[in-house]
Coordinates of C-alpha atoms in Angstrom, one line a residue:
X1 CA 115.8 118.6 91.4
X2 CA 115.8 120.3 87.8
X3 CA 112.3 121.7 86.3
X4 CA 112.0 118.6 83.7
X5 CA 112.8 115.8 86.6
X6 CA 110.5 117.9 88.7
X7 CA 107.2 118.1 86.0
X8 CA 107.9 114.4 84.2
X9 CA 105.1 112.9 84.0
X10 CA 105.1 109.1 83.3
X11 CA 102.7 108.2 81.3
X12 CA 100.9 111.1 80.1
X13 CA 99.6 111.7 76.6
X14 CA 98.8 115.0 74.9
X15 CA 95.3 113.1 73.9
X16 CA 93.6 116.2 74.4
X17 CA 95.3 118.2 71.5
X18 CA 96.0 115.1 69.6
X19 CA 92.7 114.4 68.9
X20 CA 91.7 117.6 67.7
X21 CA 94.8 117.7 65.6
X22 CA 94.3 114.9 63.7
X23 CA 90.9 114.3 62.0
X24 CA 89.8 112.5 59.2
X25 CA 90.8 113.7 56.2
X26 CA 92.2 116.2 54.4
X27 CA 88.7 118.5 55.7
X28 CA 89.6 117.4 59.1
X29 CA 93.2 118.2 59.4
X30 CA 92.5 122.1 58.8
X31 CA 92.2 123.9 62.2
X32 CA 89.6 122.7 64.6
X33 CA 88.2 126.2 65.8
X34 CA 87.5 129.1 64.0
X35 CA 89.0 131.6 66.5
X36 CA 91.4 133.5 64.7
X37 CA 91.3 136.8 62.9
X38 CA 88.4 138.0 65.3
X39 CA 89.7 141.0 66.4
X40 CA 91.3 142.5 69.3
X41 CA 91.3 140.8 72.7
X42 CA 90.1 143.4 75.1
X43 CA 92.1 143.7 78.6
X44 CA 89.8 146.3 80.8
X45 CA 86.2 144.8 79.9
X46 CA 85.8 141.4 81.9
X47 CA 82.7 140.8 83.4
X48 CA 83.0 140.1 86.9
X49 CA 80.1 138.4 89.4
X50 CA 80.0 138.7 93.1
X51 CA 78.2 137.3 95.9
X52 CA 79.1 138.8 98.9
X53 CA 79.6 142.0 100.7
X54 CA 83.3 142.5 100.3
X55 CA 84.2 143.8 96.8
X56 CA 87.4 141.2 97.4
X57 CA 85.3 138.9 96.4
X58 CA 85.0 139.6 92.4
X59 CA 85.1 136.8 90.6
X60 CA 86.2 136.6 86.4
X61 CA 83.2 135.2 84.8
X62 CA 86.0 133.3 83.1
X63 CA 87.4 130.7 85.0
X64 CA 90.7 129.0 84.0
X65 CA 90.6 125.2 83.9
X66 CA 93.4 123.6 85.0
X67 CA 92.9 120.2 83.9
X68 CA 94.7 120.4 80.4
X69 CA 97.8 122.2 80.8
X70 CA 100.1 121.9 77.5
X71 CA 102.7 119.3 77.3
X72 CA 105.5 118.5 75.5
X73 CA 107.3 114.8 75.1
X74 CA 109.8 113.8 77.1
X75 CA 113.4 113.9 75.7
X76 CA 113.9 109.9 77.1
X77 CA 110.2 109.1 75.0
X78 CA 108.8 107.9 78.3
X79 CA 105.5 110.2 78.3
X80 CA 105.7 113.9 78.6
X81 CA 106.2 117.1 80.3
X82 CA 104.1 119.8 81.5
X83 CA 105.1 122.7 79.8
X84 CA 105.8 125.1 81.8
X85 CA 107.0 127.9 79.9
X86 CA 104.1 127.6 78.0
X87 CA 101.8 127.4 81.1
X88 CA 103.2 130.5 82.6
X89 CA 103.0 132.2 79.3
X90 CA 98.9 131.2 79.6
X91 CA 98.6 132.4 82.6
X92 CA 100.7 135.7 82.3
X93 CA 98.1 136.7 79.6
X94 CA 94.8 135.7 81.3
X95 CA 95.7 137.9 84.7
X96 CA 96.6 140.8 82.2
X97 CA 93.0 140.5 80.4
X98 CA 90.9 140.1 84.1
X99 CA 90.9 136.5 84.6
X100 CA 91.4 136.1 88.6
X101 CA 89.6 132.2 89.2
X102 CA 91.7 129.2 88.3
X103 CA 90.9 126.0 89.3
X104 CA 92.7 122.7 89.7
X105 CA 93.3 119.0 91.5
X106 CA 95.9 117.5 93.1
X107 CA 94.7 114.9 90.4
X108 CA 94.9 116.5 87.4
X109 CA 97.7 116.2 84.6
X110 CA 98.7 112.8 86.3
X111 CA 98.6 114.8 89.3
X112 CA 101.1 117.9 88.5
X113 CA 98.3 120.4 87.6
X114 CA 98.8 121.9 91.2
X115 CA 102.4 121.7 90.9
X116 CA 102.0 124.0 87.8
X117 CA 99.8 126.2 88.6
X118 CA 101.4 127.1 92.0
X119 CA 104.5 127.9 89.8
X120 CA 102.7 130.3 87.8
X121 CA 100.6 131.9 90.1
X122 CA 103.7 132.3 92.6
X123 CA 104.8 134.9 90.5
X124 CA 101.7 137.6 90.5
X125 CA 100.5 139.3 94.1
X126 CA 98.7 136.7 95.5
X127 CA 95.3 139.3 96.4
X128 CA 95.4 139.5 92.8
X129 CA 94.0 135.4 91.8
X130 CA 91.8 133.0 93.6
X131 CA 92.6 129.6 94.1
X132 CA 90.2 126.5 94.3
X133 CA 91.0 122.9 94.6
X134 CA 89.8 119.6 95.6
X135 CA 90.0 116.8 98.6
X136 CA 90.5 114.2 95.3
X137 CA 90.7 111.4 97.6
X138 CA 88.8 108.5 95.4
X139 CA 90.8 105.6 96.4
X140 CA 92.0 106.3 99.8
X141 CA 89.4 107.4 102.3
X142 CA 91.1 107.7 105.2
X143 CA 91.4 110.5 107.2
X144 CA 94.9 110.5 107.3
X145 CA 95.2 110.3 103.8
X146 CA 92.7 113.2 103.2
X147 CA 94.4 115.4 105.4
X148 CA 97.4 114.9 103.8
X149 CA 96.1 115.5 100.2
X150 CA 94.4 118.9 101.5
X151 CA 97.9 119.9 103.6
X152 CA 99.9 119.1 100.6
X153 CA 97.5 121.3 98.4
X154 CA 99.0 124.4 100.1
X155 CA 102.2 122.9 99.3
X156 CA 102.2 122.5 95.9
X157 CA 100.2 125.7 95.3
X158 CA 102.4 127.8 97.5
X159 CA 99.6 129.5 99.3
X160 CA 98.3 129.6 102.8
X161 CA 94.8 129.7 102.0
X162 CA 92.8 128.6 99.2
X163 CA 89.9 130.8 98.1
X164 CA 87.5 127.8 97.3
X165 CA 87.5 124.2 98.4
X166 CA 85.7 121.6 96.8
X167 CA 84.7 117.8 97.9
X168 CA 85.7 116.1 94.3
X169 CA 83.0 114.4 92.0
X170 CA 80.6 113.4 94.1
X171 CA 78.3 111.7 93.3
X172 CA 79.8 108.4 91.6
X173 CA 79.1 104.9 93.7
X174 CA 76.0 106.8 95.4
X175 CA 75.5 108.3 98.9
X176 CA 77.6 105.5 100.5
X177 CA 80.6 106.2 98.6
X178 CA 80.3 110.1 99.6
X179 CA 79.8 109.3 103.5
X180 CA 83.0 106.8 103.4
X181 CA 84.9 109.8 101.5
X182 CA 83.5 112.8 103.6
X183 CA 81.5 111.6 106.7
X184 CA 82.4 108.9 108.1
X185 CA 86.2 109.7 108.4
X186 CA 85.2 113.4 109.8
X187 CA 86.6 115.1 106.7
X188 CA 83.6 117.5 106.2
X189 CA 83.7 118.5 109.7
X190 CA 87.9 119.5 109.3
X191 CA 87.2 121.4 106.3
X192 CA 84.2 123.6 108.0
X193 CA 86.6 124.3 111.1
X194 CA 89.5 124.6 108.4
X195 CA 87.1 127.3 106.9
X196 CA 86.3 128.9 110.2
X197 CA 90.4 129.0 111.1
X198 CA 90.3 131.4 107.7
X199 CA 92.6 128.6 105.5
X200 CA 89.4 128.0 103.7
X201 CA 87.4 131.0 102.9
X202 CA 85.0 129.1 100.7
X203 CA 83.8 125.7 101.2
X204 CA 82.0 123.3 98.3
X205 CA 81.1 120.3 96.0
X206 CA 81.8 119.2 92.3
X207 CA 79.3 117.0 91.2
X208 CA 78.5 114.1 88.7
X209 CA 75.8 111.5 89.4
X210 CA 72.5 110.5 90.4
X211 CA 69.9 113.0 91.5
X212 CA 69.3 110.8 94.9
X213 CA 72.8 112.2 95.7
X214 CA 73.1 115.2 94.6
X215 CA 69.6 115.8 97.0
X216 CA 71.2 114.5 99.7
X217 CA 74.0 116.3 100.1
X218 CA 72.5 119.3 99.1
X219 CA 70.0 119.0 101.9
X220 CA 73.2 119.8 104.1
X221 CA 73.1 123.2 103.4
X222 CA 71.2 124.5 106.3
X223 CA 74.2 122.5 108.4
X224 CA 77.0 123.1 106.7
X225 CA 76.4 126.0 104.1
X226 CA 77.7 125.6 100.9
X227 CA 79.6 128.9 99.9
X228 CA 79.4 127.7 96.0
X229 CA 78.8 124.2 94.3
X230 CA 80.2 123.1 90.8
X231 CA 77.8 121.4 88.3
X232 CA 78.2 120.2 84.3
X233 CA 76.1 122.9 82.6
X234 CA 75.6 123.6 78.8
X235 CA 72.7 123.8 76.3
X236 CA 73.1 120.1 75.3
X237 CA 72.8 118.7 79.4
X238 CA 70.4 121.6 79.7
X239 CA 67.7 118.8 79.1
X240 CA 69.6 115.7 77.4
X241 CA 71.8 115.0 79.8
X242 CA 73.3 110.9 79.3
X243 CA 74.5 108.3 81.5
X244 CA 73.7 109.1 85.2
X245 CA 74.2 112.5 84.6
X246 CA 71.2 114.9 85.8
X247 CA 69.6 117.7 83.5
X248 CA 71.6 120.8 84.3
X249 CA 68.4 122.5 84.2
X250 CA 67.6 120.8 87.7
X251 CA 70.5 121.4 88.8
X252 CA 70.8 125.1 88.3
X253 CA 67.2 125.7 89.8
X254 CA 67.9 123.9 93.1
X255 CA 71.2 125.8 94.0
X256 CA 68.7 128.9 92.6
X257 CA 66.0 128.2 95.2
X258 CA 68.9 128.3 98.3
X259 CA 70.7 131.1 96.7
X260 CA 73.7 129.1 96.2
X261 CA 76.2 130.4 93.4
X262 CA 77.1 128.0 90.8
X263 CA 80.9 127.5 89.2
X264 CA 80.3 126.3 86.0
X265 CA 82.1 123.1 84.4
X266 CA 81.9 121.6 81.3
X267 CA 80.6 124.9 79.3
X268 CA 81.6 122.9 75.9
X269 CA 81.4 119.5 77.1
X270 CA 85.7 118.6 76.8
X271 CA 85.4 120.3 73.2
X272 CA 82.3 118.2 71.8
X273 CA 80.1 121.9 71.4
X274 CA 83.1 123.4 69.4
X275 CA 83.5 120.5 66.9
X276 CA 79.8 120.0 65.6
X277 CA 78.6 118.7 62.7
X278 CA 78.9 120.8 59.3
X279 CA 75.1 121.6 58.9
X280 CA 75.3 122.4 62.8
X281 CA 78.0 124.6 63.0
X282 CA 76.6 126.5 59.5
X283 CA 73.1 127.1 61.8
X284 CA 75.2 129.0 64.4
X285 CA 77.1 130.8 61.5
X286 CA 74.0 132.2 60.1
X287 CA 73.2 133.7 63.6
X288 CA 76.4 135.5 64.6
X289 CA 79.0 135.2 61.6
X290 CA 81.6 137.1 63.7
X291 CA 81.3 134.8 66.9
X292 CA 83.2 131.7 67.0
X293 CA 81.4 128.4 67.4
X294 CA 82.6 128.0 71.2
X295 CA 80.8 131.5 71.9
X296 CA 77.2 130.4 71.7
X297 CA 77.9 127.5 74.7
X298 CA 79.8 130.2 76.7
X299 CA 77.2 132.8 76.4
X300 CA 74.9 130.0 77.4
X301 CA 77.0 129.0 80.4
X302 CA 77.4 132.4 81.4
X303 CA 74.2 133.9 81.1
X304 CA 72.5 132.7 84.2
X305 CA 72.3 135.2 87.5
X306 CA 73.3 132.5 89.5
X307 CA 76.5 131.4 88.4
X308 CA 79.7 133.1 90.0
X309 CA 82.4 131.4 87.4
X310 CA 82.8 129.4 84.0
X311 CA 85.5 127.3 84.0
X312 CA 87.2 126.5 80.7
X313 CA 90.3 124.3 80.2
X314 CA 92.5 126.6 77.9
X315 CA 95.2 124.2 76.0
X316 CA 95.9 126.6 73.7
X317 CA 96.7 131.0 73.3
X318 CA 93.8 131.3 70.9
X319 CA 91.0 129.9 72.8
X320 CA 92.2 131.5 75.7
X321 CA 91.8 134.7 73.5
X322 CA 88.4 133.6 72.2
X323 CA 86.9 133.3 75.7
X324 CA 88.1 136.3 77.2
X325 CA 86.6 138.5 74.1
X326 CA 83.2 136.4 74.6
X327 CA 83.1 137.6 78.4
X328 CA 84.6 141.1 77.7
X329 CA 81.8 141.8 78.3
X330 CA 79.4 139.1 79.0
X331 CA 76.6 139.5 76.3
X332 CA 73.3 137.5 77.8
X333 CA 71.6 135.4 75.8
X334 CA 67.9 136.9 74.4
X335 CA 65.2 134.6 74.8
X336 CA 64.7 134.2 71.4
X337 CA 69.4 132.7 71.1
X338 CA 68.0 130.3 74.4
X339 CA 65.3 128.7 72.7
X340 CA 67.6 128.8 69.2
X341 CA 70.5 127.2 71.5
X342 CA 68.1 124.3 72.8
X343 CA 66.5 123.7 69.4
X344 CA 70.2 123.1 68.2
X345 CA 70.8 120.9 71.2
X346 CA 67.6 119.0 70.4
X347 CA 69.7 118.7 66.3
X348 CA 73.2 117.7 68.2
X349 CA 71.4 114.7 70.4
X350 CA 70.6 113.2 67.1
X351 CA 74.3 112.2 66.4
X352 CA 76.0 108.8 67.8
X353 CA 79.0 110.5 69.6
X354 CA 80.0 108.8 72.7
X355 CA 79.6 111.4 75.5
X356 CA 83.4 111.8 76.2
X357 CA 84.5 115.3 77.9
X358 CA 88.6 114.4 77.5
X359 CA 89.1 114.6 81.7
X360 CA 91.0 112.0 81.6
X361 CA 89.5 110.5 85.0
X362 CA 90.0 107.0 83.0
X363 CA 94.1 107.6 83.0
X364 CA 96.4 106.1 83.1
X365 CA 94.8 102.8 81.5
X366 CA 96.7 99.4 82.8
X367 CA 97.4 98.4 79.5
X368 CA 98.4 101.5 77.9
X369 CA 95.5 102.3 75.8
X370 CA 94.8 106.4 75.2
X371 CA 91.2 106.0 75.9
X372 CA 90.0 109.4 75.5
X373 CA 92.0 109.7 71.9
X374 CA 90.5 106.8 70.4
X375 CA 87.1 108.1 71.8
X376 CA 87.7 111.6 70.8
X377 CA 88.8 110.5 67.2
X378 CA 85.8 108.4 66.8
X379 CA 83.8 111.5 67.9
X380 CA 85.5 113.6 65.3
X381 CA 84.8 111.8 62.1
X382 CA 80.8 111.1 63.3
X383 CA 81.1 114.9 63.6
X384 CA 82.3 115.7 60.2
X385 CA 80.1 113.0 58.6
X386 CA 83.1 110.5 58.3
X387 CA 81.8 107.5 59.2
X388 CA 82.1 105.0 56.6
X389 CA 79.4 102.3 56.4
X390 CA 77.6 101.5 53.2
X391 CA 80.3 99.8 50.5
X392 CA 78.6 100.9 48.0
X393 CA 78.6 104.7 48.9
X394 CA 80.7 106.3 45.6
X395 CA 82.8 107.9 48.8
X396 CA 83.0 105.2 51.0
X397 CA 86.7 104.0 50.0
X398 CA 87.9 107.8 50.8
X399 CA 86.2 107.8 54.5
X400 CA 87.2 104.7 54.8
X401 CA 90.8 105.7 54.3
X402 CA 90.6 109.2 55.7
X403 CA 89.4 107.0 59.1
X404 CA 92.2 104.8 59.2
X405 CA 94.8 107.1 58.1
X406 CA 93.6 109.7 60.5
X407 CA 93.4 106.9 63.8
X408 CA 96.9 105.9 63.2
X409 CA 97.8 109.5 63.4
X410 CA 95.7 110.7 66.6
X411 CA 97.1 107.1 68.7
X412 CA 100.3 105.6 68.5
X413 CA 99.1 102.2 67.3
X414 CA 100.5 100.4 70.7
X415 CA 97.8 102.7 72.6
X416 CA 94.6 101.9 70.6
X417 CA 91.7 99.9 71.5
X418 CA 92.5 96.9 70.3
X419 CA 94.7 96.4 73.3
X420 CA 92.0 96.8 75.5
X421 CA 91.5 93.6 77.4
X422 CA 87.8 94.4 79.1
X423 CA 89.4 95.0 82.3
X424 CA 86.6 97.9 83.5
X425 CA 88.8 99.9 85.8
X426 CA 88.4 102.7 84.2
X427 CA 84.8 102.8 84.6
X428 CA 84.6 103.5 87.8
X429 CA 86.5 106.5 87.2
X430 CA 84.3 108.1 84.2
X431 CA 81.7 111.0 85.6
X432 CA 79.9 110.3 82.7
X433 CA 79.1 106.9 83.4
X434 CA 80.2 105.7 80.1
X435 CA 80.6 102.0 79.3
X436 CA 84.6 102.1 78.6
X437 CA 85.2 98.7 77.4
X438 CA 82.3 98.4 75.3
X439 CA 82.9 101.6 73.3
X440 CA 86.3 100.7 72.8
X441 CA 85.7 96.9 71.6
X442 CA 82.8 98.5 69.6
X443 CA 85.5 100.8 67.7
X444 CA 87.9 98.2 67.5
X445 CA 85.5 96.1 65.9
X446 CA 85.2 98.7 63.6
X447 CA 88.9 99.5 62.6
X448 CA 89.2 95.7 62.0
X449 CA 85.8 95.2 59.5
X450 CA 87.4 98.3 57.9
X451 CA 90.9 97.1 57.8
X452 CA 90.1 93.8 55.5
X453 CA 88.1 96.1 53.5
X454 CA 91.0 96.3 50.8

């Protein structure tokens, strides 16, 4: 089997670039991120956090994502590639500048993140990274199944042992749904004698959901002992949290109070806290001109005692770049930047975006749709003040063009939400409990009042 038969990927999208791409207008379509031309990217100056005894155990305060790999299209047109040129490239450069953590799913990319990753990684000392992954076993419960996922883990990875484990995204359909996943089938109890065999070395949760759960399973500590647990955390679910989501500031202070280190997910919430409003991003400007937008939500991140990792899902060279200078090193946030950070967040919850983080748990739709493009387009222009509604605004016929034009452009026209047929399996899927259907008929609804606009 040839690299491209072995990394195709049937339908996959590059939604996560493609909306950032392709805005709204002529404003929009100039780069997304104001990373480049900040100066050297340092390589001996990481900041490193550790929670045990063995000084093995240093952890890059960066954390590499593995979710959002780079892709290219297919030669045949029938979805795309991983890169993987490109992801070696990546991951060449953040092992050179101190990054050690990268994290992944036998789930993500349409399931050939791990694939990836263990290609790339293969080719450094293995001492020299740490490995985590996930039992992602959301539709099939069974313990066969599970231990298959979690055998085939090493596989793909080409290791044989993972530095952190993680039960995936609990949380979602409530404590029943996590006992069917990890209890009932004898799954947890595997992975703590997996851990005691040395194939594990640490053992943990990712989690999105309701507070009842994330209690509950928590409570297992003084019987299992979490080595680490993943939570959403940033300075806009600090305290405004949406959907079933919980306030990160709980959160934090429970896995404080056990002394439980916390990887961090979500630092920029799939992009939304580097694409703010103009007046928004101008208020962080006048604070640190040199810093990028992106640095204030990892210094955030970052800043607590706590947390061991922050994971950030690096598409591209120059926020790869941006993040390691912001954690070479780690500045912490003054009291004064926290409060400045949550009276932002208090400006950001203002704005109608729909709380999409681009993971892509909703993929592949049934029907084709790109759900998180159309979202993440629609969250672009409300960003950039693109939003047409009153007729008679003097500038209403340009947004209104700029919209369209710029929709067409971020979603082949075959994938947008006008195909969407109400369907709701893709809710079930989304950690932030958005309404899928409903946001896209909403949109659609939208795109069709300003289509006969003429």
């Amino acid at each position: 089997m040839n690299r491209r038969d072995f990394l195709k990927i049937i339908g996959l999208t590059a939604a996560s670039s493609t909306g950032l791409l392709y805005g709204c207008g002529t404003k929009a379509e100039q780069a997304s991120d104001d990373t480049q031309a900040l100066g050297p990217v340092p390589t001996d100056k990481m900041t490193y956090r550790n929670f045990s005894d063995s000084p093995e155990a240093q952890v890059s305060i960066l954390g590499y994502g593995c979710m959002r790999w780079p892709t290219i299209p297919s030669p045949d047109g029938k979805g795309d590639l991983i890169d993987q040129d490109e992801v070696n490239r990546l991951v060449d450069y953040a092992m050179a500048h101190g990054v050690n953590y990268y994290d992944t799913s036998p789930v993500y990319v349409q399931g050939w993140s791990e694939k990836a990753t263990g290609i790339a990684l293969k080719r450094h000392p293995r001492e020299s990274f740490k490995i985590a992954t996930k039992l992602s076993n959301f539709s099939n419960y069974t313990r066969e199944n599970s231990i298959k996922m979690y055998r085939q883990s090493f596989i793909d990875l080409q290791v044989d042992y993972i530095d952190y484990y993680l039960l995936h995204s609990i949380g979602n359909g409530g404590i029943k749904t996590f006992n069917a996943r990890y209890i009932d089938n004898g799954m947890l109890d595997y992975l703590v004698k997996e851990r005691e065999a040395g194939r594990i070395r640490h053992l943990g949760f990712s989690f999105h959901g309701t507070k009842e759960v994330f209690d509950e399973v928590l409570a297992m500590h003084e019987k299992v002992h979490w080595d680490f647990v993943q939570i959403q955390l940033n300075y806009l679910d600090w305290t405004h949290a949406t959907g079933n989501n919980v306030n990160a500031d709980y959160l934090y202070a429970e896995l404080e109070k056990r002394h439980i280190p916390a990887v961090i997910m979500e630092p920029l919430l799939g992009g939304r806290l580097s694409n703010l409003p103009d007046h928004i991003v101008a208020r962080l400007k006048q604070q640190r001109p040199e810093n990028s937008v992106a640095s204030w939500a990892f210094r955030f991140a970052g800043s607590p005692k706590g947390v061991l990792t922050v994971l950030s899902g690096m598409t591209y060279m120059e926020h790869l770049q941006d993040n390691i200078r912001t954690y070479s090193p780690l500045v912490p946030l003054t009291d004064e930047e926290r409060q400045f950070l949550f009276d932002t967040a208090d400006l950001i919850a203002g704005y109608p975006t729909i709380p999409c983080n681009d993971c892509k748990y909703c993929m592949p739709c049934p029907y084709g749709i790109d759900i998180p493009a159309v979202l993440l387009h629609y969250n672009k222009c409300v960003n950039e003040g693109n939003i047409p509604q009153d007729k008679q605004d003097e500038n209403y016929r340009q947004a209104r063009r700029a919209f369209l034009i710029g929709y067409d452009r971020s979603v082949p026209r075959l994938r947008q939400a006008s195909h969407c047929t109400g369907c709701g399996q893709c809710n079930e899927h989304c950690p932030q409990s958005i309404d899928i259907p409903k946001e896209l008929h909403r949109i659609d609804a939208f795109v069709e009042r300003l289509k006969q606009d003429q």
